[in-house]
Coordinates of C-alpha atoms in Angstrom, one line a residue:
X1 CA 51.6 -12.4 -45.9
X2 CA 48.9 -9.5 -47.3
X3 CA 45.9 -10.0 -46.8
X4 CA 44.7 -7.2 -48.5
X5 CA 46.5 -8.2 -51.5
X6 CA 43.9 -10.2 -52.2
X7 CA 41.7 -7.2 -52.8
X8 CA 44.0 -5.0 -54.8
X9 CA 46.0 -7.2 -57.6
X10 CA 43.6 -7.9 -60.8
X11 CA 42.4 -12.2 -60.4
X12 CA 40.1 -13.4 -63.7
X13 CA 40.7 -17.4 -62.8
X14 CA 42.7 -19.7 -60.2
X15 CA 46.0 -20.0 -61.1
X16 CA 46.1 -16.8 -63.8
X17 CA 46.0 -13.3 -63.0
X18 CA 44.5 -11.1 -65.1
X19 CA 47.7 -8.7 -67.1
X20 CA 48.9 -5.0 -67.5
X21 CA 48.3 -4.0 -71.5
X22 CA 50.7 -5.6 -73.4
X23 CA 51.8 -7.6 -70.9
X24 CA 51.6 -11.3 -71.2
X25 CA 49.4 -13.7 -69.2
X26 CA 50.8 -14.7 -66.0
X27 CA 50.4 -18.9 -65.3
X28 CA 51.4 -20.5 -61.8
X29 CA 52.4 -23.1 -61.1
X30 CA 49.4 -26.5 -60.2
X31 CA 48.9 -26.3 -56.8
X32 CA 50.2 -29.4 -55.5
X33 CA 53.7 -27.8 -56.9
X34 CA 52.9 -25.4 -54.5
X35 CA 51.9 -27.0 -51.3
X36 CA 54.8 -29.2 -51.0
X37 CA 57.2 -26.5 -52.1
X38 CA 55.5 -24.7 -48.9
X39 CA 55.1 -28.0 -46.8
X40 CA 58.9 -28.1 -47.2
X41 CA 59.4 -24.7 -46.6
X42 CA 57.5 -25.1 -43.4
X43 CA 59.9 -28.0 -42.4
X44 CA 62.5 -26.0 -42.5
X45 CA 61.5 -22.9 -40.7
X46 CA 60.0 -25.5 -37.7
X47 CA 63.9 -26.9 -37.2
X48 CA 65.5 -23.6 -37.8
X49 CA 63.3 -21.9 -34.7
X50 CA 62.9 -25.5 -32.6
X51 CA 67.2 -25.6 -33.1
X52 CA 66.9 -21.7 -32.1
X53 CA 64.5 -22.7 -28.6
X54 CA 66.5 -25.5 -27.5
X55 CA 69.6 -23.1 -27.6
X56 CA 68.0 -20.5 -25.5
X57 CA 66.2 -23.6 -23.3
X58 CA 70.5 -24.6 -23.2
X59 CA 71.1 -21.4 -21.4
X60 CA 71.9 -21.4 -18.3
X61 CA 73.7 -24.8 -18.9
X62 CA 76.0 -23.2 -21.0
X63 CA 76.9 -20.1 -19.1
X64 CA 77.8 -22.7 -15.6
X65 CA 79.9 -24.6 -17.5
X66 CA 81.6 -23.1 -19.4
X67 CA 82.1 -20.6 -17.0
X68 CA 81.0 -17.2 -18.5
X69 CA 79.8 -13.8 -17.4
X70 CA 75.8 -12.8 -18.2
X71 CA 77.7 -10.3 -21.4
X72 CA 79.2 -13.0 -22.7
X73 CA 76.0 -15.0 -22.6
X74 CA 74.7 -12.3 -24.3
X75 CA 77.2 -12.5 -26.8
X76 CA 77.2 -16.3 -27.4
X77 CA 73.1 -16.3 -27.9
X78 CA 73.7 -12.3 -30.2
X79 CA 76.4 -11.2 -32.2
X80 CA 78.3 -14.3 -32.4
X81 CA 75.4 -15.5 -34.3
X82 CA 75.7 -12.9 -37.0
X83 CA 78.8 -11.8 -37.7
X84 CA 78.7 -13.7 -40.4
X85 CA 75.9 -12.3 -42.0
X86 CA 77.6 -9.5 -42.3
X87 CA 78.8 -10.2 -45.1
X88 CA 77.3 -13.4 -47.0
X89 CA 73.3 -12.6 -45.8
X90 CA 73.4 -10.3 -48.9
X91 CA 75.2 -12.3 -51.4
X92 CA 72.7 -15.7 -50.8
X93 CA 69.9 -13.2 -50.6
X94 CA 71.5 -11.9 -54.2
X95 CA 72.0 -15.9 -55.1
X96 CA 67.7 -16.2 -54.5
X97 CA 67.0 -13.0 -57.5
X98 CA 68.4 -15.0 -59.6
X99 CA 69.6 -18.5 -58.9
X100 CA 67.3 -21.8 -59.2
X101 CA 65.5 -21.0 -55.0
X102 CA 65.0 -24.4 -54.0
X103 CA 69.5 -25.3 -53.9
X104 CA 69.8 -22.6 -52.4
X105 CA 67.3 -22.7 -49.5
X106 CA 69.0 -26.9 -49.1
X107 CA 72.2 -25.1 -49.2
X108 CA 71.7 -23.0 -46.3
X109 CA 70.0 -26.1 -44.9
X110 CA 72.7 -28.3 -44.6
X111 CA 74.8 -25.4 -43.1
X112 CA 72.5 -25.1 -40.3
X113 CA 72.4 -28.8 -38.9
X114 CA 76.8 -29.1 -40.3
X115 CA 77.6 -25.7 -37.5
X116 CA 74.6 -26.8 -34.8
X117 CA 76.5 -30.3 -34.9
X118 CA 79.6 -28.4 -34.6
X119 CA 78.3 -26.7 -31.4
X120 CA 78.1 -29.8 -30.4
X121 CA 81.2 -30.6 -29.9
X122 CA 82.7 -27.2 -29.1
X123 CA 85.2 -28.0 -26.0
X124 CA 86.4 -24.1 -25.1
X125 CA 83.6 -21.1 -25.1
X126 CA 86.0 -19.4 -28.7
X127 CA 85.1 -22.6 -30.3
X128 CA 81.7 -22.5 -29.1
X129 CA 81.5 -18.9 -30.9
X130 CA 82.9 -19.7 -34.1
X131 CA 80.1 -22.4 -34.2
X132 CA 77.4 -19.3 -33.9
X133 CA 79.3 -17.0 -36.3
X134 CA 78.2 -19.4 -39.4
X135 CA 75.7 -20.3 -37.8
X136 CA 73.4 -17.1 -39.8
X137 CA 75.5 -18.5 -43.4
X138 CA 72.9 -20.9 -43.9
X139 CA 70.3 -19.5 -41.7
X140 CA 70.5 -15.7 -44.0
X141 CA 69.9 -17.6 -47.0
X142 CA 66.2 -19.4 -45.8
X143 CA 64.2 -16.4 -45.2
X144 CA 64.9 -14.2 -49.1
X145 CA 64.7 -17.6 -50.8
X146 CA 62.1 -19.7 -49.1
X147 CA 59.9 -15.6 -49.5
X148 CA 60.2 -15.5 -53.4
X149 CA 59.5 -18.6 -53.6
X150 CA 56.6 -18.6 -52.1
X151 CA 55.3 -15.4 -54.0
X152 CA 56.2 -16.7 -57.4
X153 CA 54.1 -19.5 -56.0
X154 CA 50.9 -18.5 -55.3
X155 CA 49.0 -16.1 -56.8
X156 CA 48.4 -12.6 -54.9
X157 CA 44.8 -14.0 -53.9
X158 CA 45.8 -17.0 -52.2
X159 CA 49.9 -15.4 -51.3
X160 CA 48.3 -14.3 -47.5
X161 CA 47.0 -18.3 -46.7
X162 CA 50.9 -19.6 -47.6
X163 CA 51.8 -17.0 -45.4
X164 CA 49.8 -17.7 -42.8
X165 CA 50.5 -21.1 -43.6
X166 CA 54.1 -20.4 -43.5
X167 CA 53.5 -19.9 -39.5
X168 CA 53.1 -23.5 -38.5
X169 CA 56.5 -23.7 -38.8
X170 CA 57.3 -21.1 -36.2
X171 CA 54.6 -22.6 -34.0
X172 CA 55.3 -26.5 -34.1
X173 CA 59.4 -25.1 -33.5
X174 CA 58.3 -22.4 -30.6
X175 CA 56.4 -24.4 -29.5
X176 CA 58.2 -28.7 -29.8
X177 CA 61.2 -26.5 -29.1
X178 CA 60.4 -25.5 -25.3
X179 CA 59.2 -28.8 -24.4
X180 CA 61.6 -31.5 -26.3
X181 CA 64.5 -28.9 -24.8
X182 CA 63.1 -29.1 -21.3
X183 CA 62.8 -32.8 -21.1
X184 CA 66.4 -33.8 -23.1
X185 CA 67.9 -31.6 -20.7
X186 CA 66.3 -33.1 -18.2
X187 CA 67.2 -36.6 -19.2
X188 CA 70.7 -35.8 -20.2
X189 CA 71.6 -33.3 -17.1
X190 CA 73.2 -36.9 -15.1
X191 CA 75.1 -38.2 -17.7
X192 CA 78.7 -38.1 -17.4
X193 CA 80.8 -36.8 -20.3
X194 CA 81.4 -38.9 -23.0
X195 CA 85.2 -39.1 -24.2
X196 CA 85.5 -39.8 -27.6
X197 CA 89.6 -39.5 -28.7
X198 CA 90.9 -35.9 -28.0
X199 CA 86.7 -34.8 -27.9
X200 CA 84.9 -34.5 -23.8
X201 CA 81.4 -33.6 -25.2
X202 CA 79.5 -32.9 -22.5
X203 CA 75.5 -34.8 -22.1
X204 CA 74.1 -31.2 -22.7
X205 CA 76.2 -31.0 -25.9
X206 CA 74.6 -34.0 -27.6
X207 CA 71.1 -32.0 -27.6
X208 CA 72.7 -30.2 -30.7
X209 CA 74.3 -33.4 -32.3
X210 CA 71.3 -34.8 -32.6
X211 CA 69.1 -31.2 -33.5
X212 CA 71.5 -30.8 -36.0
X213 CA 71.2 -34.2 -37.9
X214 CA 67.9 -33.4 -39.6
X215 CA 69.0 -30.7 -41.1
X216 CA 70.9 -32.9 -43.9
X217 CA 67.0 -34.2 -45.0
X218 CA 65.9 -31.2 -45.3
X219 CA 68.3 -30.3 -47.3
X220 CA 67.6 -33.6 -49.8
X221 CA 63.2 -32.6 -49.7
X222 CA 64.1 -29.0 -51.7
X223 CA 65.6 -30.7 -54.1
X224 CA 62.5 -31.4 -55.1
X225 CA 60.6 -28.6 -55.3
X226 CA 59.8 -27.3 -58.7
X227 CA 61.4 -23.9 -59.5
X228 CA 58.4 -21.8 -60.5
X229 CA 58.5 -18.8 -63.3
X230 CA 59.7 -15.7 -61.7
X231 CA 57.4 -12.4 -61.8
X232 CA 58.1 -9.8 -64.1
X233 CA 60.1 -6.7 -62.8
X234 CA 59.1 -3.8 -62.7
X235 CA 59.6 -0.6 -64.8
X236 CA 62.5 0.8 -63.1
X237 CA 63.9 -1.5 -60.9
X238 CA 65.6 -4.3 -63.1
X239 CA 68.7 -5.5 -61.4
X240 CA 71.6 -5.4 -64.6
X241 CA 72.2 -8.7 -65.4
X242 CA 74.7 -7.8 -68.0
X243 CA 78.2 -5.3 -67.9
X244 CA 81.3 -5.3 -66.7
X245 CA 82.6 -7.5 -64.7
X246 CA 82.7 -5.3 -61.6
X247 CA 79.2 -3.9 -62.3
X248 CA 77.6 -7.7 -62.3
X249 CA 79.5 -8.8 -58.3
X250 CA 78.5 -5.5 -57.4
X251 CA 75.0 -6.8 -57.4
X252 CA 76.3 -9.2 -55.0
X253 CA 76.6 -6.0 -52.4
X254 CA 72.7 -5.3 -52.2
X255 CA 73.5 -1.9 -53.5
X256 CA 70.9 -1.9 -55.8
X257 CA 68.6 -3.0 -54.1
X258 CA 69.7 -0.3 -51.0
X259 CA 69.4 2.5 -53.9
X260 CA 66.0 1.1 -54.3
X261 CA 65.1 1.7 -50.0
X262 CA 66.7 4.8 -50.0
X263 CA 64.2 6.1 -52.8
X264 CA 61.1 5.1 -51.6
X265 CA 62.4 5.9 -48.0
X266 CA 58.9 6.9 -46.8
X267 CA 57.6 3.7 -47.2
X268 CA 60.9 1.6 -46.1
X269 CA 62.6 3.0 -43.4
X270 CA 59.8 2.7 -41.0
X271 CA 59.1 -0.5 -41.6
X272 CA 62.6 -1.3 -41.3
X273 CA 63.4 0.9 -37.7
X274 CA 59.9 -0.2 -35.6
X275 CA 60.9 -4.7 -37.1
X276 CA 64.6 -3.6 -35.8
X277 CA 63.7 -2.1 -32.4
X278 CA 60.8 -4.9 -31.8
X279 CA 63.2 -7.6 -32.7
X280 CA 64.8 -6.9 -29.0
X281 CA 61.7 -8.2 -27.7
X282 CA 61.3 -11.6 -30.8
X283 CA 65.0 -12.2 -29.9
X284 CA 66.4 -10.5 -27.6
X285 CA 64.0 -10.6 -24.7
X286 CA 63.5 -14.2 -25.4
X287 CA 66.8 -15.1 -25.3
X288 CA 66.7 -14.4 -22.0
X289 CA 63.5 -15.9 -20.0
X290 CA 64.7 -19.1 -20.0
X291 CA 67.7 -17.4 -17.4
X292 CA 65.2 -15.0 -15.4
X293 CA 61.9 -18.1 -14.9
X294 CA 65.1 -19.7 -13.3
X295 CA 66.3 -17.4 -11.1
X296 CA 63.5 -15.5 -10.7
X297 CA 61.0 -17.8 -9.3
X298 CA 63.6 -20.9 -9.4
X299 CA 62.0 -23.3 -12.2
X300 CA 63.6 -25.7 -13.9
X301 CA 63.9 -26.1 -17.3
X302 CA 61.6 -29.1 -17.5
X303 CA 58.8 -27.2 -16.1
X304 CA 59.7 -24.1 -17.8
X305 CA 59.7 -26.0 -21.0
X306 CA 56.5 -27.6 -19.9
X307 CA 54.0 -24.5 -19.6
X308 CA 55.5 -22.3 -22.1
X309 CA 55.0 -25.2 -24.6
X310 CA 51.6 -25.6 -24.1
X311 CA 50.6 -21.5 -24.0
X312 CA 52.8 -21.2 -26.6
X313 CA 50.7 -23.3 -29.0
X314 CA 47.3 -22.0 -27.7
X315 CA 48.7 -18.3 -27.6
X316 CA 49.7 -19.2 -31.7
X317 CA 46.9 -20.9 -32.5
X318 CA 44.7 -17.6 -32.0
X319 CA 47.2 -15.5 -32.9
X320 CA 46.3 -16.8 -36.4
X321 CA 42.8 -16.8 -35.7
X322 CA 43.0 -13.6 -34.5
X323 CA 45.3 -11.7 -36.8
X324 CA 43.6 -13.7 -40.2
X325 CA 40.2 -12.0 -38.8
X326 CA 41.3 -9.0 -37.7
X327 CA 43.4 -8.3 -41.2
X328 CA 40.5 -9.1 -43.9
X329 CA 38.0 -7.0 -41.5
X330 CA 40.6 -3.7 -41.8
X331 CA 41.5 -4.9 -45.6
X332 CA 37.9 -4.1 -46.4
X333 CA 37.8 -0.5 -44.9
X334 CA 41.9 0.3 -45.7
X335 CA 44.5 0.0 -48.4
X336 CA 47.0 -0.1 -45.9
X337 CA 45.2 -3.0 -43.6
X338 CA 48.6 -4.4 -43.4
X339 CA 50.5 -2.2 -41.7
X340 CA 47.9 -0.5 -39.7
X341 CA 47.1 -3.8 -38.0
X342 CA 51.0 -4.8 -37.0
X343 CA 51.5 -1.1 -35.6
X344 CA 48.0 -2.4 -32.8
X345 CA 49.9 -5.6 -32.8
X346 CA 53.1 -4.0 -31.7
X347 CA 50.9 -2.0 -28.8
X348 CA 49.8 -5.1 -27.5
X349 CA 53.4 -6.5 -27.6
X350 CA 55.4 -3.4 -26.3
X351 CA 52.6 -4.1 -22.9
X352 CA 52.8 -7.3 -22.2
X353 CA 56.7 -7.1 -23.0
X354 CA 57.0 -4.3 -20.0
X355 CA 54.0 -6.4 -17.5
X356 CA 55.8 -9.5 -18.2
X357 CA 58.5 -9.5 -15.4
X358 CA 56.5 -7.7 -12.8
X359 CA 54.2 -10.8 -12.7
X360 CA 54.6 -12.2 -8.5
X361 CA 54.4 -16.2 -10.3
X362 CA 56.0 -17.5 -13.0
X363 CA 53.1 -18.5 -13.9
X364 CA 51.7 -14.7 -14.2
X365 CA 55.0 -14.0 -16.1
X366 CA 54.0 -16.8 -18.7
X367 CA 50.9 -15.9 -19.9
X368 CA 51.6 -12.3 -20.0
X369 CA 54.1 -13.2 -22.0
X370 CA 52.0 -15.4 -24.1
X371 CA 49.4 -13.1 -24.3
X372 CA 52.2 -11.0 -25.9
X373 CA 53.3 -13.6 -28.5
X374 CA 49.5 -14.4 -29.4
X375 CA 49.8 -10.6 -31.1
X376 CA 53.4 -11.4 -32.8
X377 CA 52.1 -13.8 -34.5
X378 CA 48.6 -11.9 -35.4
X379 CA 51.1 -9.0 -36.2
X380 CA 54.0 -11.7 -38.2
X381 CA 51.5 -12.3 -41.4
X382 CA 51.0 -8.4 -42.3
X383 CA 54.3 -7.3 -41.3
X384 CA 55.9 -9.4 -43.9
X385 CA 53.3 -8.9 -46.4
X386 CA 53.6 -4.9 -46.5
X387 CA 57.2 -5.9 -47.4
X388 CA 56.7 -8.9 -50.3
X389 CA 54.0 -6.3 -51.7
X390 CA 56.0 -2.7 -52.5
X391 CA 59.6 -4.8 -52.7
X392 CA 60.7 -4.6 -56.6
X393 CA 60.4 -7.9 -58.0
X394 CA 64.0 -8.3 -59.4
X395 CA 65.2 -8.0 -56.1
X396 CA 62.7 -9.5 -53.7
X397 CA 65.2 -11.3 -52.6
X398 CA 67.6 -8.7 -51.6
X399 CA 65.6 -6.1 -50.4
X400 CA 64.1 -8.6 -48.4
X401 CA 67.2 -9.9 -46.8
X402 CA 68.1 -5.6 -45.9
X403 CA 65.1 -6.0 -44.2
X404 CA 65.8 -9.3 -42.0
X405 CA 68.8 -8.6 -41.5
X406 CA 67.9 -5.3 -39.0
X407 CA 65.4 -8.0 -37.2
X408 CA 68.4 -10.4 -37.0
X409 CA 71.8 -7.5 -36.5
X410 CA 68.9 -6.2 -33.8
X411 CA 67.8 -9.1 -32.5
X412 CA 71.1 -10.6 -31.8
X413 CA 72.1 -7.1 -30.1
X414 CA 69.7 -7.3 -27.8
X415 CA 70.6 -10.6 -26.3
X416 CA 74.0 -9.2 -25.7
X417 CA 72.7 -5.3 -24.2
X418 CA 70.8 -7.3 -22.2
X419 CA 73.7 -9.1 -21.0
X420 CA 75.9 -6.1 -20.7
X421 CA 72.5 -4.4 -18.4
X422 CA 72.4 -7.4 -16.4
X423 CA 76.1 -7.6 -15.8
X424 CA 76.7 -3.7 -15.4
X425 CA 74.3 -1.7 -14.6
X426 CA 72.2 -4.0 -12.4
X427 CA 74.7 -6.6 -11.2
X428 CA 73.0 -9.1 -9.1
X429 CA 72.6 -11.6 -11.0
X430 CA 69.3 -12.9 -8.9
X431 CA 67.7 -9.4 -10.7
X432 CA 68.0 -10.2 -14.2
X433 CA 63.9 -8.8 -14.7
X434 CA 64.9 -5.5 -14.1
X435 CA 67.3 -5.5 -16.9
X436 CA 64.4 -6.4 -19.1
X437 CA 62.6 -4.2 -17.8
X438 CA 64.4 -1.4 -18.6
X439 CA 64.8 -2.6 -22.3
X440 CA 61.6 -3.5 -22.9
X441 CA 60.4 0.4 -21.9
X442 CA 63.4 1.9 -23.5
X443 CA 62.8 0.9 -27.3
X444 CA 59.6 -1.3 -27.7
X445 CA 57.4 2.0 -27.7
X446 CA 59.9 3.6 -30.0
X447 CA 58.9 0.9 -32.4
X448 CA 55.3 1.0 -31.5
X449 CA 55.9 5.2 -32.9
X450 CA 58.2 4.2 -36.3
X451 CA 55.1 0.9 -37.1
X452 CA 52.4 3.9 -36.6
X453 CA 54.2 5.7 -38.5
X454 CA 54.3 4.0 -41.9
X455 CA 51.1 3.8 -42.1
X456 CA 50.3 6.3 -45.1
X457 CA 53.6 5.9 -47.1
X458 CA 52.6 2.7 -47.1
X459 CA 48.6 3.2 -48.1
X460 CA 50.1 5.5 -51.0
X461 CA 52.5 3.2 -52.5
X462 CA 49.9 1.0 -52.3
X463 CA 47.8 3.4 -54.5
X464 CA 49.9 3.5 -56.9
X465 CA 50.5 -0.1 -57.6
X466 CA 47.3 0.1 -57.8
X467 CA 47.5 2.3 -60.6
X468 CA 50.7 0.5 -63.1
X469 CA 48.4 -2.7 -62.2
X470 CA 51.7 -4.1 -60.4

């Protein structure tokens, strides 16, 4: 997602990149193959975020029908979905580095569909938690494999455009999710439970069954993607493909990627920590916004879905426009444009996250959320591009997985922490807004500071890579 990448990579002609001395010329896939692969990835990204948003819309229904506390609800939305990631996330990312990525993506999206459907027939809180635990097994395969595939499909001067298009998957899922989720909840809210043998399926649970089914079609579409040639490995960044069985097994633990990250910690650490803390806004606070609007302003899911879907659509499209223009402008002046732009966007998102729960009306709160979402989208492209630009090619999938693990883990913990704060510190469920405020004020300014600290090291790393023609 690096706009600056277009100006720092030596390009000779469409589809080819000028090689470093002694290297072979790089042949890129045809535009048709590249954009077909990107289309399928966008559809899978759409489904991932659509399912995620719809699940968030169901939060109050789940709480009431399963008799949960706020901390249990936060656990269901967060930690339950990342437990499996701890064990399978890095190994699956390793598969993305050595196996055809289309197969990893097909298997991942199939797992997401199956687990979502299982949540739709869960009979107890424990079963529901069990379904969420395995949800991350599929999700953890998506981002590292898709990011790596895109980086090998598109020349450097087109990669920013590709990652910008990828954002439409997020925009579509985040836009249609609230509206479709709200309407489906309104439609099923009066349904009597359905009895299928020993199963008692509540009306809203059918929504999970419906949203899980399209995943199997997407899995078939991934099989039609042509696997591209991988970028050449960078000197000193190879992962061993031979040696003892134990040594090869260790590559699946992410140990080599962790060593590479530690070796370049001045670049990676502030980026990773900043992303981890900002994930509280993207996952934690985002999950609690529907319960917040219901409890604070008395809105229904249908009302929330109708208004927020339009707000998300406008803010997301403006975010892509503003973000792309802003990063291009910065790239003409700064080699660290990716991280510099992410820092500025972080700062605006932080302010909006703090102000949103303080608004006197639901409309005012949603508008402030939307303004923050605009800058969140604007900062997402350069933020992710920064990692793709500096990650060693031979272990890009695993580095990306570790990077996104910080986002996933802390985002998931955010929903749980907010639930704990709401239940034990704030106590009154009607004052959920205070829990949102405490979390935003405490952690998001630190995320902005971390991103600021990453600017100079990132610039120095880009200069080093330029000197090596990488």
